[in-house]
């Protein structure tokens, strides 16, 4: 099975959490794209779903499939959010934002009664941090903000390499008009502490640590799809 086969398998398996009439958050990325395709099939079959996309790319895909697209202003409370991730640990803590959509992804996930994460096997890690942590920042004072992020990381024993994300030779600009700092942290021993430390830095709009947000993860592998459930303390 290729990783794309695994992504398609977990995306299709996530349909079991969807019911006719639900208000849904639609994630962003290649795994979420398969889920949106599957939702499109349900809509064609007559299901009535109200969907809030987490990016302009997902909005365009959903509209192209005839899915009723809403906004959080129109639909502030969602029943379910289904999204991919760049890394997931055993507590279902995540790194997200590889596609640059982390801010809307986090707002949408936090507006949903349940978040289901869909990932291929390569995303499962013992410790978060191999994937560079995306941090969305306002363009004003970006170097000063990067310095503060570095200082916050160092206070937790992390020595990050921080770069402004570039695509096609230009700084990558998010759907919200901001920049992304990719922070190569290495092993993050205390993701919840790092999340708090990053959140209070002026200029940081949001970071890609999703702590305690996902309740279920569907993990693809050659053997099929397995379900991980977050243990609530
Ligand atoms: C986008 C994300 C994606 O969920 C994450 O990058 C995983 O993407 P893919 O499903 O393409 O592997 O956080 O901001």
PDB file of C-alpha atoms and ligand atoms in Angstrom:
ATOM      1  CA  UNK A   1       0.000   0.000   0.000  1.00  0.00           C
ATOM      2  CA  UNK A   2       1.325   3.446  -0.841  1.00  0.00           C
ATOM      3  CA  UNK A   3       0.935   6.231   1.670  1.00  0.00           C
ATOM      4  CA  UNK A   4      -1.747   7.703  -0.599  1.00  0.00           C
ATOM      5  CA  UNK A   5      -3.641   4.383  -0.468  1.00  0.00           C
ATOM      6  CA  UNK A   6      -3.449   4.583   3.336  1.00  0.00           C
ATOM      7  CA  UNK A   7      -4.674   8.185   3.281  1.00  0.00           C
ATOM      8  CA  UNK A   8      -7.639   7.215   1.099  1.00  0.00           C
ATOM      9  CA  UNK A   9      -8.426   4.232   3.354  1.00  0.00           C
ATOM     10  CA  UNK A  10      -8.481   6.285   6.577  1.00  0.00           C
ATOM     11  CA  UNK A  11     -10.449   9.071   4.917  1.00  0.00           C
ATOM     12  CA  UNK A  12     -13.110   6.604   3.782  1.00  0.00           C
ATOM     13  CA  UNK A  13     -13.126   4.902   7.197  1.00  0.00           C
ATOM     14  CA  UNK A  14     -13.851   8.277   8.836  1.00  0.00           C
ATOM     15  CA  UNK A  15     -17.237   8.367   7.119  1.00  0.00           C
ATOM     16  CA  UNK A  16     -18.484   6.041   9.879  1.00  0.00           C
ATOM     17  CA  UNK A  17     -18.421   9.082  12.229  1.00  0.00           C
ATOM     18  CA  UNK A  18     -20.594  11.174   9.897  1.00  0.00           C
ATOM     19  CA  UNK A  19     -24.393  11.233  10.087  1.00  0.00           C
ATOM     20  CA  UNK A  20     -26.924  12.802   7.756  1.00  0.00           C
ATOM     21  CA  UNK A  21     -27.704  16.357   8.916  1.00  0.00           C
ATOM     22  CA  UNK A  22     -24.373  16.968  10.643  1.00  0.00           C
ATOM     23  CA  UNK A  23     -22.407  20.216  10.748  1.00  0.00           C
ATOM     24  CA  UNK A  24     -18.896  19.266   9.697  1.00  0.00           C
ATOM     25  CA  UNK A  25     -15.434  20.805   9.695  1.00  0.00           C
ATOM     26  CA  UNK A  26     -13.439  19.827   6.620  1.00  0.00           C
ATOM     27  CA  UNK A  27      -9.673  19.676   7.039  1.00  0.00           C
ATOM     28  CA  UNK A  28      -6.891  20.565   4.637  1.00  0.00           C
ATOM     29  CA  UNK A  29      -4.198  18.490   2.931  1.00  0.00           C
ATOM     30  CA  UNK A  30      -3.945  15.383   0.806  1.00  0.00           C
ATOM     31  CA  UNK A  31      -5.608  13.098   3.391  1.00  0.00           C
ATOM     32  CA  UNK A  32      -8.448  15.504   4.095  1.00  0.00           C
ATOM     33  CA  UNK A  33      -8.909  15.852   0.327  1.00  0.00           C
ATOM     34  CA  UNK A  34      -9.859  12.154   0.153  1.00  0.00           C
ATOM     35  CA  UNK A  35     -12.328  12.718   3.000  1.00  0.00           C
ATOM     36  CA  UNK A  36     -13.915  15.648   1.169  1.00  0.00           C
ATOM     37  CA  UNK A  37     -14.255  13.422  -1.921  1.00  0.00           C
ATOM     38  CA  UNK A  38     -16.065  10.841   0.238  1.00  0.00           C
ATOM     39  CA  UNK A  39     -18.330  13.565   1.663  1.00  0.00           C
ATOM     40  CA  UNK A  40     -19.092  14.660  -1.902  1.00  0.00           C
ATOM     41  CA  UNK A  41     -20.351  11.134  -2.629  1.00  0.00           C
ATOM     42  CA  UNK A  42     -22.643  11.232   0.414  1.00  0.00           C
ATOM     43  CA  UNK A  43     -24.035  14.596  -0.685  1.00  0.00           C
ATOM     44  CA  UNK A  44     -24.692  13.197  -4.164  1.00  0.00           C
ATOM     45  CA  UNK A  45     -26.517  10.314  -2.484  1.00  0.00           C
ATOM     46  CA  UNK A  46     -28.855  12.853  -0.820  1.00  0.00           C
ATOM     47  CA  UNK A  47     -27.245  13.510   2.570  1.00  0.00           C
ATOM     48  CA  UNK A  48     -27.709  17.030   3.937  1.00  0.00           C
ATOM     49  CA  UNK A  49     -24.452  18.200   5.484  1.00  0.00           C
ATOM     50  CA  UNK A  50     -23.354  21.705   6.422  1.00  0.00           C
ATOM     51  CA  UNK A  51     -19.613  21.959   5.971  1.00  0.00           C
ATOM     52  CA  UNK A  52     -17.083  24.541   7.131  1.00  0.00           C
ATOM     53  CA  UNK A  53     -13.783  24.266   5.234  1.00  0.00           C
ATOM     54  CA  UNK A  54     -10.452  25.018   6.912  1.00  0.00           C
ATOM     55  CA  UNK A  55      -8.815  26.593   3.850  1.00  0.00           C
ATOM     56  CA  UNK A  56      -9.599  28.209   0.548  1.00  0.00           C
ATOM     57  CA  UNK A  57      -8.285  25.079  -1.204  1.00  0.00           C
ATOM     58  CA  UNK A  58     -10.749  22.872   0.671  1.00  0.00           C
ATOM     59  CA  UNK A  59     -13.563  25.369   0.092  1.00  0.00           C
ATOM     60  CA  UNK A  60     -12.927  25.239  -3.667  1.00  0.00           C
ATOM     61  CA  UNK A  61     -12.797  21.436  -3.676  1.00  0.00           C
ATOM     62  CA  UNK A  62     -16.025  21.182  -1.640  1.00  0.00           C
ATOM     63  CA  UNK A  63     -17.890  23.678  -3.812  1.00  0.00           C
ATOM     64  CA  UNK A  64     -16.751  21.779  -6.908  1.00  0.00           C
ATOM     65  CA  UNK A  65     -18.316  18.625  -5.470  1.00  0.00           C
ATOM     66  CA  UNK A  66     -21.649  20.332  -4.767  1.00  0.00           C
ATOM     67  CA  UNK A  67     -21.157  20.298  -0.971  1.00  0.00           C
ATOM     68  CA  UNK A  68     -23.037  23.039   0.923  1.00  0.00           C
ATOM     69  CA  UNK A  69     -20.253  25.241   2.241  1.00  0.00           C
ATOM     70  CA  UNK A  70     -20.806  27.402   5.293  1.00  0.00           C
ATOM     71  CA  UNK A  71     -18.667  29.642   7.483  1.00  0.00           C
ATOM     72  CA  UNK A  72     -18.099  29.625  11.223  1.00  0.00           C
ATOM     73  CA  UNK A  73     -20.015  32.913  11.379  1.00  0.00           C
ATOM     74  CA  UNK A  74     -23.065  31.167   9.923  1.00  0.00           C
ATOM     75  CA  UNK A  75     -22.421  27.858  11.719  1.00  0.00           C
ATOM     76  CA  UNK A  76     -20.398  28.534  14.889  1.00  0.00           C
ATOM     77  CA  UNK A  77     -20.871  25.101  16.430  1.00  0.00           C
ATOM     78  CA  UNK A  78     -19.937  21.924  14.604  1.00  0.00           C
ATOM     79  CA  UNK A  79     -20.689  18.300  15.376  1.00  0.00           C
ATOM     80  CA  UNK A  80     -17.491  16.872  13.940  1.00  0.00           C
ATOM     81  CA  UNK A  81     -14.179  17.958  12.437  1.00  0.00           C
ATOM     82  CA  UNK A  82     -12.098  15.570  10.338  1.00  0.00           C
ATOM     83  CA  UNK A  83      -8.546  16.581   9.467  1.00  0.00           C
ATOM     84  CA  UNK A  84      -5.085  15.208   8.742  1.00  0.00           C
ATOM     85  CA  UNK A  85      -1.872  15.832  10.675  1.00  0.00           C
ATOM     86  CA  UNK A  86       1.864  15.988  10.136  1.00  0.00           C
ATOM     87  CA  UNK A  87       2.649  14.088  13.341  1.00  0.00           C
ATOM     88  CA  UNK A  88       0.613  12.344  16.018  1.00  0.00           C
ATOM     89  CA  UNK A  89       1.832  10.928  19.329  1.00  0.00           C
ATOM     90  CA  UNK A  90       0.328   8.292  21.618  1.00  0.00           C
ATOM     91  CA  UNK A  91      -1.750  10.914  23.475  1.00  0.00           C
ATOM     92  CA  UNK A  92      -3.191  12.086  20.131  1.00  0.00           C
ATOM     93  CA  UNK A  93      -1.300  15.370  20.391  1.00  0.00           C
ATOM     94  CA  UNK A  94      -0.549  16.689  16.926  1.00  0.00           C
ATOM     95  CA  UNK A  95       1.724  18.813  14.842  1.00  0.00           C
ATOM     96  CA  UNK A  96      -0.293  20.425  12.052  1.00  0.00           C
ATOM     97  CA  UNK A  97       0.282  23.168   9.529  1.00  0.00           C
ATOM     98  CA  UNK A  98       2.413  21.462   6.908  1.00  0.00           C
ATOM     99  CA  UNK A  99      -0.109  22.793   4.405  1.00  0.00           C
ATOM    100  CA  UNK A 100      -0.124  26.209   6.059  1.00  0.00           C
ATOM    101  CA  UNK A 101      -3.750  26.057   7.207  1.00  0.00           C
ATOM    102  CA  UNK A 102      -3.157  25.573  10.944  1.00  0.00           C
ATOM    103  CA  UNK A 103      -4.940  28.733  12.135  1.00  0.00           C
ATOM    104  CA  UNK A 104      -8.279  27.970  10.481  1.00  0.00           C
ATOM    105  CA  UNK A 105      -7.777  24.282  11.230  1.00  0.00           C
ATOM    106  CA  UNK A 106      -7.424  25.013  14.940  1.00  0.00           C
ATOM    107  CA  UNK A 107     -10.349  27.437  15.065  1.00  0.00           C
ATOM    108  CA  UNK A 108     -12.563  24.922  13.278  1.00  0.00           C
ATOM    109  CA  UNK A 109     -11.376  21.959  15.379  1.00  0.00           C
ATOM    110  CA  UNK A 110     -11.996  23.901  18.588  1.00  0.00           C
ATOM    111  CA  UNK A 111     -15.538  24.658  17.381  1.00  0.00           C
ATOM    112  CA  UNK A 112     -16.395  20.988  16.913  1.00  0.00           C
ATOM    113  CA  UNK A 113     -17.779  18.609  19.521  1.00  0.00           C
ATOM    114  CA  UNK A 114     -15.360  15.944  18.250  1.00  0.00           C
ATOM    115  CA  UNK A 115     -12.151  15.950  16.206  1.00  0.00           C
ATOM    116  CA  UNK A 116     -11.218  12.836  14.252  1.00  0.00           C
ATOM    117  CA  UNK A 117      -7.688  12.757  12.839  1.00  0.00           C
ATOM    118  CA  UNK A 118      -6.901  10.740   9.719  1.00  0.00           C
ATOM    119  CA  UNK A 119      -3.271   9.832   9.072  1.00  0.00           C
ATOM    120  CA  UNK A 120      -1.080   7.362   7.227  1.00  0.00           C
ATOM    121  CA  UNK A 121       1.432   5.291   9.198  1.00  0.00           C
ATOM    122  CA  UNK A 122       4.337   7.691   8.592  1.00  0.00           C
ATOM    123  CA  UNK A 123       2.706  10.306  10.865  1.00  0.00           C
ATOM    124  CA  UNK A 124       2.722   8.224  14.057  1.00  0.00           C
ATOM    125  CA  UNK A 125       5.638   9.180  16.310  1.00  0.00           C
ATOM    126  CA  UNK A 126       6.734   8.441  19.853  1.00  0.00           C
ATOM    127  CA  UNK A 127       7.645  12.097  20.440  1.00  0.00           C
ATOM    128  CA  UNK A 128       6.531  15.128  18.470  1.00  0.00           C
ATOM    129  CA  UNK A 129       9.170  17.309  16.854  1.00  0.00           C
ATOM    130  CA  UNK A 130      10.828  15.590  13.934  1.00  0.00           C
ATOM    131  CA  UNK A 131       8.486  17.524  11.635  1.00  0.00           C
ATOM    132  CA  UNK A 132       9.351  21.244  11.855  1.00  0.00           C
ATOM    133  CA  UNK A 133       6.684  22.972  13.928  1.00  0.00           C
ATOM    134  CA  UNK A 134       4.774  25.529  11.833  1.00  0.00           C
ATOM    135  CA  UNK A 135       4.015  28.813  13.605  1.00  0.00           C
ATOM    136  CA  UNK A 136       1.802  31.398  11.912  1.00  0.00           C
ATOM    137  CA  UNK A 137       3.028  34.945  12.563  1.00  0.00           C
ATOM    138  CA  UNK A 138       2.054  38.404  11.395  1.00  0.00           C
ATOM    139  CA  UNK A 139       4.520  39.819   8.855  1.00  0.00           C
ATOM    140  CA  UNK A 140       5.278  42.885  11.007  1.00  0.00           C
ATOM    141  CA  UNK A 141       8.367  42.266  13.115  1.00  0.00           C
ATOM    142  CA  UNK A 142       8.815  38.705  11.910  1.00  0.00           C
ATOM    143  CA  UNK A 143      12.480  38.524  12.900  1.00  0.00           C
ATOM    144  CA  UNK A 144      11.753  39.849  16.393  1.00  0.00           C
ATOM    145  CA  UNK A 145       8.966  37.280  16.716  1.00  0.00           C
ATOM    146  CA  UNK A 146      11.316  34.511  15.532  1.00  0.00           C
ATOM    147  CA  UNK A 147      13.828  35.570  18.190  1.00  0.00           C
ATOM    148  CA  UNK A 148      11.152  35.362  20.892  1.00  0.00           C
ATOM    149  CA  UNK A 149      10.106  31.927  19.651  1.00  0.00           C
ATOM    150  CA  UNK A 150      13.731  30.791  19.842  1.00  0.00           C
ATOM    151  CA  UNK A 151      14.018  32.129  23.405  1.00  0.00           C
ATOM    152  CA  UNK A 152      10.784  30.387  24.450  1.00  0.00           C
ATOM    153  CA  UNK A 153      12.004  27.112  22.948  1.00  0.00           C
ATOM    154  CA  UNK A 154      15.380  27.411  24.692  1.00  0.00           C
ATOM    155  CA  UNK A 155      13.644  27.885  28.047  1.00  0.00           C
ATOM    156  CA  UNK A 156      12.246  24.371  27.491  1.00  0.00           C
ATOM    157  CA  UNK A 157      15.563  22.850  26.435  1.00  0.00           C
ATOM    158  CA  UNK A 158      14.867  23.070  22.685  1.00  0.00           C
ATOM    159  CA  UNK A 159      17.341  24.687  20.312  1.00  0.00           C
ATOM    160  CA  UNK A 160      15.270  25.308  17.184  1.00  0.00           C
ATOM    161  CA  UNK A 161      16.352  26.140  13.646  1.00  0.00           C
ATOM    162  CA  UNK A 162      13.749  28.626  12.435  1.00  0.00           C
ATOM    163  CA  UNK A 163      13.096  29.568   8.811  1.00  0.00           C
ATOM    164  CA  UNK A 164      10.428  31.630   7.092  1.00  0.00           C
ATOM    165  CA  UNK A 165       8.512  29.244   4.831  1.00  0.00           C
ATOM    166  CA  UNK A 166       9.189  29.915   1.152  1.00  0.00           C
ATOM    167  CA  UNK A 167       7.191  28.565  -1.798  1.00  0.00           C
ATOM    168  CA  UNK A 168       8.090  29.192  -5.437  1.00  0.00           C
ATOM    169  CA  UNK A 169      10.876  31.555  -4.382  1.00  0.00           C
ATOM    170  CA  UNK A 170       8.576  33.799  -2.317  1.00  0.00           C
ATOM    171  CA  UNK A 171       7.521  33.878   1.325  1.00  0.00           C
ATOM    172  CA  UNK A 172       4.476  31.633   1.718  1.00  0.00           C
ATOM    173  CA  UNK A 173       1.427  33.696   2.642  1.00  0.00           C
ATOM    174  CA  UNK A 174      -1.421  31.977   4.485  1.00  0.00           C
ATOM    175  CA  UNK A 175      -5.130  32.353   3.685  1.00  0.00           C
ATOM    176  CA  UNK A 176      -5.105  34.925   6.494  1.00  0.00           C
ATOM    177  CA  UNK A 177      -2.308  37.059   4.995  1.00  0.00           C
ATOM    178  CA  UNK A 178       0.305  35.909   7.506  1.00  0.00           C
ATOM    179  CA  UNK A 179       3.681  34.150   7.293  1.00  0.00           C
ATOM    180  CA  UNK A 180       4.728  30.725   8.554  1.00  0.00           C
ATOM    181  CA  UNK A 181       7.885  30.153  10.583  1.00  0.00           C
ATOM    182  CA  UNK A 182       8.929  26.511  10.360  1.00  0.00           C
ATOM    183  CA  UNK A 183      10.672  25.689  13.643  1.00  0.00           C
ATOM    184  CA  UNK A 184      12.799  22.535  13.511  1.00  0.00           C
ATOM    185  CA  UNK A 185      12.735  21.636  17.192  1.00  0.00           C
ATOM    186  CA  UNK A 186      13.800  18.029  17.371  1.00  0.00           C
ATOM    187  CA  UNK A 187      12.189  16.021  20.140  1.00  0.00           C
ATOM    188  CA  UNK A 188       9.591  18.044  22.046  1.00  0.00           C
ATOM    189  CA  UNK A 189       9.395  16.550  25.536  1.00  0.00           C
ATOM    190  CA  UNK A 190       6.727  18.889  26.864  1.00  0.00           C
ATOM    191  CA  UNK A 191       4.425  19.809  23.977  1.00  0.00           C
ATOM    192  CA  UNK A 192       1.748  21.327  26.245  1.00  0.00           C
ATOM    193  CA  UNK A 193       4.310  23.644  27.879  1.00  0.00           C
ATOM    194  CA  UNK A 194       5.699  24.667  24.500  1.00  0.00           C
ATOM    195  CA  UNK A 195       2.167  25.359  23.249  1.00  0.00           C
ATOM    196  CA  UNK A 196       1.529  27.740  26.150  1.00  0.00           C
ATOM    197  CA  UNK A 197       4.924  29.431  25.782  1.00  0.00           C
ATOM    198  CA  UNK A 198       4.356  30.080  22.063  1.00  0.00           C
ATOM    199  CA  UNK A 199       0.784  31.290  22.511  1.00  0.00           C
ATOM    200  CA  UNK A 200       1.783  34.283  24.648  1.00  0.00           C
ATOM    201  CA  UNK A 201       4.357  35.707  22.214  1.00  0.00           C
ATOM    202  CA  UNK A 202       3.173  38.927  20.552  1.00  0.00           C
ATOM    203  CA  UNK A 203       3.185  38.410  16.796  1.00  0.00           C
ATOM    204  CA  UNK A 204       2.418  34.705  17.033  1.00  0.00           C
ATOM    205  CA  UNK A 205      -1.066  34.235  15.623  1.00  0.00           C
ATOM    206  CA  UNK A 206      -1.193  30.468  16.201  1.00  0.00           C
ATOM    207  CA  UNK A 207       1.078  27.462  16.335  1.00  0.00           C
ATOM    208  CA  UNK A 208       0.718  23.965  14.968  1.00  0.00           C
ATOM    209  CA  UNK A 209       0.654  22.104  18.296  1.00  0.00           C
ATOM    210  CA  UNK A 210      -2.843  20.676  18.764  1.00  0.00           C
ATOM    211  CA  UNK A 211      -2.859  19.491  22.374  1.00  0.00           C
ATOM    212  CA  UNK A 212      -5.766  17.462  23.695  1.00  0.00           C
ATOM    213  CA  UNK A 213      -7.991  18.373  20.766  1.00  0.00           C
ATOM    214  CA  UNK A 214      -8.326  15.079  18.898  1.00  0.00           C
ATOM    215  CA  UNK A 215     -10.421  12.394  20.527  1.00  0.00           C
ATOM    216  CA  UNK A 216     -10.019   9.718  17.858  1.00  0.00           C
ATOM    217  CA  UNK A 217      -7.347   8.988  15.256  1.00  0.00           C
ATOM    218  CA  UNK A 218      -7.618   6.629  12.319  1.00  0.00           C
ATOM    219  CA  UNK A 219      -4.194   5.310  11.464  1.00  0.00           C
ATOM    220  CA  UNK A 220      -3.492   3.676   8.131  1.00  0.00           C
ATOM    221  CA  UNK A 221      -0.996   0.875   7.597  1.00  0.00           C
ATOM    222  CA  UNK A 222      -0.416  -2.025   5.213  1.00  0.00           C
ATOM    223  CA  UNK A 223      -2.561  -4.102   7.563  1.00  0.00           C
ATOM    224  CA  UNK A 224      -5.526  -1.732   7.302  1.00  0.00           C
ATOM    225  CA  UNK A 225      -7.011   1.005   9.455  1.00  0.00           C
ATOM    226  CA  UNK A 226      -6.628   1.037  13.231  1.00  0.00           C
ATOM    227  CA  UNK A 227      -8.449   3.296  15.668  1.00  0.00           C
ATOM    228  CA  UNK A 228      -6.639   5.162  18.432  1.00  0.00           C
ATOM    229  CA  UNK A 229      -8.703   6.788  21.161  1.00  0.00           C
ATOM    230  CA  UNK A 230      -7.456   9.493  23.480  1.00  0.00           C
ATOM    231  CA  UNK A 231      -7.374   8.432  27.082  1.00  0.00           C
ATOM    232  CA  UNK A 232      -9.026  11.168  29.086  1.00  0.00           C
ATOM    233  CA  UNK A 233      -7.295  11.449  32.498  1.00  0.00           C
TER     234      UNK A 233
HETATM  235  C1  LIG B   1      -2.427  21.374   6.703  1.00  0.00           C
HETATM  236  C2  LIG B   1      -2.274  20.257   7.644  1.00  0.00           C
HETATM  237  C3  LIG B   1      -2.405  18.873   7.109  1.00  0.00           C
HETATM  238  O1  LIG B   1      -3.401  18.221   7.808  1.00  0.00           O
HETATM  239  C4  LIG B   1      -1.109  18.167   7.293  1.00  0.00           C
HETATM  240  O2  LIG B   1      -0.099  18.921   6.655  1.00  0.00           O
HETATM  241  C5  LIG B   1      -1.155  16.755   6.703  1.00  0.00           C
HETATM  242  O3  LIG B   1      -1.226  16.828   5.323  1.00  0.00           O
HETATM  243  P1  LIG B   1      -1.342  15.556   4.407  1.00  0.00           P
HETATM  244  O4  LIG B   1      -2.676  14.958   4.680  1.00  0.00           O
HETATM  245  O5  LIG B   1      -1.220  16.118   3.008  1.00  0.00           O
HETATM  246  O6  LIG B   1      -0.210  14.621   4.738  1.00  0.00           O
HETATM  247  O7  LIG B   1      -2.073  20.422   8.824  1.00  0.00           O
HETATM  248  O8  LIG B   1      -2.181  22.620   7.314  1.00  0.00           O
END
